[in-house]
CSV table of C-alpha atoms in Angstrom, one decimal:
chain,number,residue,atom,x,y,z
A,1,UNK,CA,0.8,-21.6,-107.2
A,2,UNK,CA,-0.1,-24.8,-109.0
A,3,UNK,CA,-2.8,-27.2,-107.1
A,4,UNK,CA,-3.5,-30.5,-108.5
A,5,UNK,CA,-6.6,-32.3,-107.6
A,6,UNK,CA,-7.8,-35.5,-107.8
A,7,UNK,CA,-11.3,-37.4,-108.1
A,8,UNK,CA,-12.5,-39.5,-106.7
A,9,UNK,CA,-10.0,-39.9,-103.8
A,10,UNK,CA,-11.1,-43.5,-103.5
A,11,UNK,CA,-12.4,-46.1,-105.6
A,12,UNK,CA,-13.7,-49.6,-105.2
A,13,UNK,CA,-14.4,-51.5,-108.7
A,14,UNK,CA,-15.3,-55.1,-109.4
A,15,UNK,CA,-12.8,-56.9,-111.7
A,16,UNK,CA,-13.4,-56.8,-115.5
A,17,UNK,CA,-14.8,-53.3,-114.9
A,18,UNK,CA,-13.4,-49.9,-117.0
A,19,UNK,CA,-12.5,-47.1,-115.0
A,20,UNK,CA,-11.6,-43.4,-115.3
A,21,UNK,CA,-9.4,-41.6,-112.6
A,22,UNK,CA,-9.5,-37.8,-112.9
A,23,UNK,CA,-6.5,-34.8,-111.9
A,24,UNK,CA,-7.4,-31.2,-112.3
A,25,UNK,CA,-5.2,-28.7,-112.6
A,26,UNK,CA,-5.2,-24.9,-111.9
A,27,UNK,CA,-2.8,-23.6,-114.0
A,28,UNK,CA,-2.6,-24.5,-117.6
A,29,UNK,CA,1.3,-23.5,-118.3
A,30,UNK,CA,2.9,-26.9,-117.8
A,31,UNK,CA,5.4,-28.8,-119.2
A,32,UNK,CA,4.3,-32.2,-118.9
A,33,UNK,CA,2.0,-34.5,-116.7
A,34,UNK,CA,3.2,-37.9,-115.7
A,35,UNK,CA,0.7,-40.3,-113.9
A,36,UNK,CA,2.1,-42.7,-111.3
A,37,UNK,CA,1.3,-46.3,-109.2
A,38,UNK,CA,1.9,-46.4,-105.4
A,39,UNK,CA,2.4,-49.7,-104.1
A,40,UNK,CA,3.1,-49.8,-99.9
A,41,UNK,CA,6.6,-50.3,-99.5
A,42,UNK,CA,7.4,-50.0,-102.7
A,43,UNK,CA,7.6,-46.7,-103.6
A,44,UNK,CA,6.4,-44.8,-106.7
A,45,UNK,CA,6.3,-45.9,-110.1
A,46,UNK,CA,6.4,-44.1,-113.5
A,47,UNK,CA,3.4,-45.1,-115.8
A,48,UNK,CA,2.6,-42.7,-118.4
A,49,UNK,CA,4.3,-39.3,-118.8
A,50,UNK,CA,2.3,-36.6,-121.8
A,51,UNK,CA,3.7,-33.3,-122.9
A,52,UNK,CA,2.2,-30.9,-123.3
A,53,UNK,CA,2.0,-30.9,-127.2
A,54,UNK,CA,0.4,-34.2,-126.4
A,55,UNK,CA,-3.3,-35.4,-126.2
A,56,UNK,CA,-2.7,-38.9,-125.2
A,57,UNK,CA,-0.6,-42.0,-124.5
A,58,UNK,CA,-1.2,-45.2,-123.7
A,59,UNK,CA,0.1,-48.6,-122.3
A,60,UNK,CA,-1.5,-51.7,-122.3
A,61,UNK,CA,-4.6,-51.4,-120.5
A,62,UNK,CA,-3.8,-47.6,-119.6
A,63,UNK,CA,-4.6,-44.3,-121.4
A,64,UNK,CA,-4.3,-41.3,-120.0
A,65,UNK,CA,-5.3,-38.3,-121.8
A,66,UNK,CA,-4.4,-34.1,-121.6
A,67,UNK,CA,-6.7,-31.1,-122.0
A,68,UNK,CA,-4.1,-28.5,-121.4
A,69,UNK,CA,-6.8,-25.6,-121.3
A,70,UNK,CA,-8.8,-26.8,-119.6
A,71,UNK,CA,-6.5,-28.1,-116.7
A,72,UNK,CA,-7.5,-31.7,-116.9
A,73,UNK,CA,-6.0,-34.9,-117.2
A,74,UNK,CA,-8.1,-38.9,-117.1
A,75,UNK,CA,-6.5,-42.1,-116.7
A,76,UNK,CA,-8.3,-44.8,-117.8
A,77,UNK,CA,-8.0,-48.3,-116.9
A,78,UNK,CA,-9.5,-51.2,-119.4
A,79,UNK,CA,-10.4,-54.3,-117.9
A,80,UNK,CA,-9.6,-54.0,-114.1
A,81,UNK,CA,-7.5,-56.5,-112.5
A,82,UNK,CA,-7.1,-57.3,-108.5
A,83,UNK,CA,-3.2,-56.6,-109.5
A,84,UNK,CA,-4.2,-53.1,-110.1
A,85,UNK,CA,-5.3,-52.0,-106.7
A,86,UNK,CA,-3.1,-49.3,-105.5
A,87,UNK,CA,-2.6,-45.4,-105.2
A,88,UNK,CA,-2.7,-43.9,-108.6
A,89,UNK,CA,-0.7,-40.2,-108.2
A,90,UNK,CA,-0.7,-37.2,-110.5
A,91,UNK,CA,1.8,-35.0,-111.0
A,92,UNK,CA,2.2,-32.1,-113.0
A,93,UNK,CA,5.6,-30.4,-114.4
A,94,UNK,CA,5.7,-26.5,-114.9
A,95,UNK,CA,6.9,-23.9,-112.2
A,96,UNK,CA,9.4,-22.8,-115.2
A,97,UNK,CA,10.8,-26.1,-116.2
A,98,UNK,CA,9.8,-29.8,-116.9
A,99,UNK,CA,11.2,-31.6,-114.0
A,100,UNK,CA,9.1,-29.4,-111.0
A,101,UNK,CA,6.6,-31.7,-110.0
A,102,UNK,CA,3.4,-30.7,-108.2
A,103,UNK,CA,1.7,-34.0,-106.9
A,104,UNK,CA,-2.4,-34.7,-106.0
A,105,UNK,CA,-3.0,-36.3,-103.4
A,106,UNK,CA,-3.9,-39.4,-105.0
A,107,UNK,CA,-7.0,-41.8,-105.8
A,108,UNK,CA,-7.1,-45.5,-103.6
A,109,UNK,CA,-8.0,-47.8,-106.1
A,110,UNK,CA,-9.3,-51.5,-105.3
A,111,UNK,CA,-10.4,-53.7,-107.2
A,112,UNK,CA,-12.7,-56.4,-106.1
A,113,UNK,CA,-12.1,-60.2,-107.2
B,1,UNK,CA,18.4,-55.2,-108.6
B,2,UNK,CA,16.5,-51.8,-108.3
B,3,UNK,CA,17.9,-49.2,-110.0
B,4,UNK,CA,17.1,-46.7,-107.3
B,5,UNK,CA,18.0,-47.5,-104.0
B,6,UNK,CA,17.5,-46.1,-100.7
B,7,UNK,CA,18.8,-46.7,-97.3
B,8,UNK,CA,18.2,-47.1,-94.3
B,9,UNK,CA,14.3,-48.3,-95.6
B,10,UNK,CA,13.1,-47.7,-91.9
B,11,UNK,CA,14.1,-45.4,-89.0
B,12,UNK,CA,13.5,-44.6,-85.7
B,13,UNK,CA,15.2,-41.4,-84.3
B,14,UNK,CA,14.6,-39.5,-81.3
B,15,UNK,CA,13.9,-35.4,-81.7
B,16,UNK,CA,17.5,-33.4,-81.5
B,17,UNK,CA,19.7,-36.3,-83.4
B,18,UNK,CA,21.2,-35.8,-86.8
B,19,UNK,CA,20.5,-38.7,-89.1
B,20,UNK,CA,21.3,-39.2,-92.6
B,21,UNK,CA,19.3,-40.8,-95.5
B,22,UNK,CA,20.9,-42.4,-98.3
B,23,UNK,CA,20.2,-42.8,-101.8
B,24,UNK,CA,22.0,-44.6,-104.9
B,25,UNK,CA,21.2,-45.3,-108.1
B,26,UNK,CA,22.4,-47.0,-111.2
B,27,UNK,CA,20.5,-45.7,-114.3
B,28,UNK,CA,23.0,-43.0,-115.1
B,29,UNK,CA,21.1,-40.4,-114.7
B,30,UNK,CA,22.2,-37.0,-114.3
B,31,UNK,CA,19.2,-35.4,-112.1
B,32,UNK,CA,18.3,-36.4,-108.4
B,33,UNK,CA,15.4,-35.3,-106.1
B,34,UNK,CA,14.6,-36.0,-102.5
B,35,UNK,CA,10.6,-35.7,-101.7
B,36,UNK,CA,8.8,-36.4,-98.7
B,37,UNK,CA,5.3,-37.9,-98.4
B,38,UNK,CA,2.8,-37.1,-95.5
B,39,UNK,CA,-0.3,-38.7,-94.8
B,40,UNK,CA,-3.1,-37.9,-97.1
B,41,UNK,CA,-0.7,-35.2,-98.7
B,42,UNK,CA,1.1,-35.0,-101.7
B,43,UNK,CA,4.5,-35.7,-102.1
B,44,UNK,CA,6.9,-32.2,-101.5
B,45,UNK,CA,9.7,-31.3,-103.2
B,46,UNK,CA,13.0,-31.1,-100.8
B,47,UNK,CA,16.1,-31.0,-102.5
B,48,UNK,CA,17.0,-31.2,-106.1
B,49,UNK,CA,20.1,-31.7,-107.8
B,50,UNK,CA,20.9,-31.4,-111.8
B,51,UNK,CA,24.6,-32.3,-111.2
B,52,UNK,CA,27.4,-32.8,-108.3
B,53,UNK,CA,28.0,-29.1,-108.3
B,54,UNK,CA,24.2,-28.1,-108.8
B,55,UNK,CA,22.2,-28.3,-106.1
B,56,UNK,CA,19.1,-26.4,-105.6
B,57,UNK,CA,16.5,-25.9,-102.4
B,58,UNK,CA,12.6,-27.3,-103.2
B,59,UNK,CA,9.6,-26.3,-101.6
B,60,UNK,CA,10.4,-27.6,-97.9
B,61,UNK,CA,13.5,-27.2,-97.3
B,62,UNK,CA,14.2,-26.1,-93.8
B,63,UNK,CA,15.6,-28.4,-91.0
B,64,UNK,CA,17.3,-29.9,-94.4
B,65,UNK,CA,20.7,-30.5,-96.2
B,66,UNK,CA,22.1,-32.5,-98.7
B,67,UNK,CA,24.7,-33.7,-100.3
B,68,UNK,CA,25.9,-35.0,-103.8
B,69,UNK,CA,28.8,-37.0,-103.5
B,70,UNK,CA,28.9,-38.5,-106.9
B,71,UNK,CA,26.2,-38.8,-109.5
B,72,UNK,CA,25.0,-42.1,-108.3
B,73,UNK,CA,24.9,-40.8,-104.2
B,74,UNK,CA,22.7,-38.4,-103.1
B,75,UNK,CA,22.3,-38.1,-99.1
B,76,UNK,CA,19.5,-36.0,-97.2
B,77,UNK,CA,20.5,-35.1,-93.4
B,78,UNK,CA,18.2,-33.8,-90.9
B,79,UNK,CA,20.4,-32.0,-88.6
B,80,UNK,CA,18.5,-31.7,-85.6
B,81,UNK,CA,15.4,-33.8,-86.4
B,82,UNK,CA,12.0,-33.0,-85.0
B,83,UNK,CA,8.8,-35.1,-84.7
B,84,UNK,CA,6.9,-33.2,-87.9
B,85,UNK,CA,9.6,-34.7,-89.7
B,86,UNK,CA,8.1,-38.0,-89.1
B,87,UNK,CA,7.3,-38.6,-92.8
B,88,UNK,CA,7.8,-41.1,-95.9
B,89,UNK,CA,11.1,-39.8,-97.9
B,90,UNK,CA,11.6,-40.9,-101.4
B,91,UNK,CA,14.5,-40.2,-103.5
B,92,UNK,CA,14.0,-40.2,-107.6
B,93,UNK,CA,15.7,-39.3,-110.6
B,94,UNK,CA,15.6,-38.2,-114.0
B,95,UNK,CA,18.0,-38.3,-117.0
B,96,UNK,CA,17.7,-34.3,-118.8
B,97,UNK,CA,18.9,-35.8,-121.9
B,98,UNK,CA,16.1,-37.7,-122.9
B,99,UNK,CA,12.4,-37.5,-121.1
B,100,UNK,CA,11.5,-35.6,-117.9
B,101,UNK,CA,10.1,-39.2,-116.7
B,102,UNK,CA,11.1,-39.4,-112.6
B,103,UNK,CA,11.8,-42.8,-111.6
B,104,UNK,CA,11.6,-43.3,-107.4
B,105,UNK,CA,13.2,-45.5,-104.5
B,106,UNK,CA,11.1,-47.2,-102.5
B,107,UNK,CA,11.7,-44.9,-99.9
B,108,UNK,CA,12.4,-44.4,-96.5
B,109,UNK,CA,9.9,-44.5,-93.6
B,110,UNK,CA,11.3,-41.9,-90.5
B,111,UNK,CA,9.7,-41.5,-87.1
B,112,UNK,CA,11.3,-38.8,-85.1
B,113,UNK,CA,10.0,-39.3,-81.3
């Protein structure tokens, strides 16, 4: 069964800083990993998505990156902003198809102004 | 106006009532998911539906049904609802013609007392 981990589960970061989230994964046979943002009350949403025949992708300020065999995945944050303090989620897509999700638990992210 | 949308956004319900949660969406998409969310947990896959005729159990579903009523609607009931079904329910979908990208409600909170 496929167990997603993340590290650290909370962060608190001054703005300006970089930052690096981490998600570990036990089993490397996925289709795809897709990172998102929880806000309270507002539900989750979608900020990168790789493949698996991906390394990396990026969006503005994020990158997240995919070792595959070595069941790990980083998302890092350039520049920190006060805007960006929320729950960042992992997820992973396998189980035999690309739209099974297993889901970490999360990492608390604040940034301090 | 969201493209996902879920209703009622808050519930109270007393343990033995059957309640039903509602979710919409206007993206077009083909696929629809119901998850829940507990406390320090990741989010669990309930229901899952490719089409209106295809609709498939998740990890969690007992105490559960659903129903597809068009390929915008997509309704979770809790028959008989109990108070470990106290939990945050969020409804997402995906579009199987183009990326495996979920995009979520901003889901439902339900206390069952």
């Amino acid at each position: 069964k496929q167990e997603v981990t993340q590290i650290p589960a909370a962060l608190s970061v001054p703005e300006g800083e970089n930052l690096v989230l981490n998600c570990s994964f036990t089993d490397s046979a996925i289709y795809n990993l897709q990172w998102f943002r929880q806000d309270p009350g507002k539900g989750l949403t979608s900020l990168l998505l790789i493949q698996s025949s991906q390394r990396e992708q990026t969006s503005g300020r994020l990158n997240a990156s995919l070792d595959k065999s070595s069941g790990r995945s980083t998302l890092y944050i350039a520049a920190s902003q006060p805007g960006d303090s929320a729950t960042y989620l992992c997820a992973v897509g396998g189980g035999g198809s690309n739209y099974k999700l297993t889901f970490g638990k999360g990492t608390l992210l604040t940034v301090n102004p | 106006d969201a493209d996902v949308t879920q209703t009622p956004r808050n519930r109270i319900t007393k343990t033995g009532k059957r309640i039903m949660l509602e979710c919409s969406q206007t993206k077009g998409h083909d696929r629809m998911y119901w998850y829940r969310q507990d406390p320090g947990l990741g989010l669990q896959l309930i229901y899952y539906s490719f089409d209106v005729k295809d609709i498939n159990k998740g990890e969690i579903s007992d105490g559960y049904s659903v129903s597809r009523q068009a390929q915008a609607k997509f309704s979770l009931s809790l028959e008989s609802a109990i108070p470990n079904q106290t939990a945050l329910y969020f409804c997402a979908t995906s579009d199987s013609a183009r990326t495996p990208r979920q995009f979520f409600g901003p889901g439902t909170r339900l206390t069952v007392l």
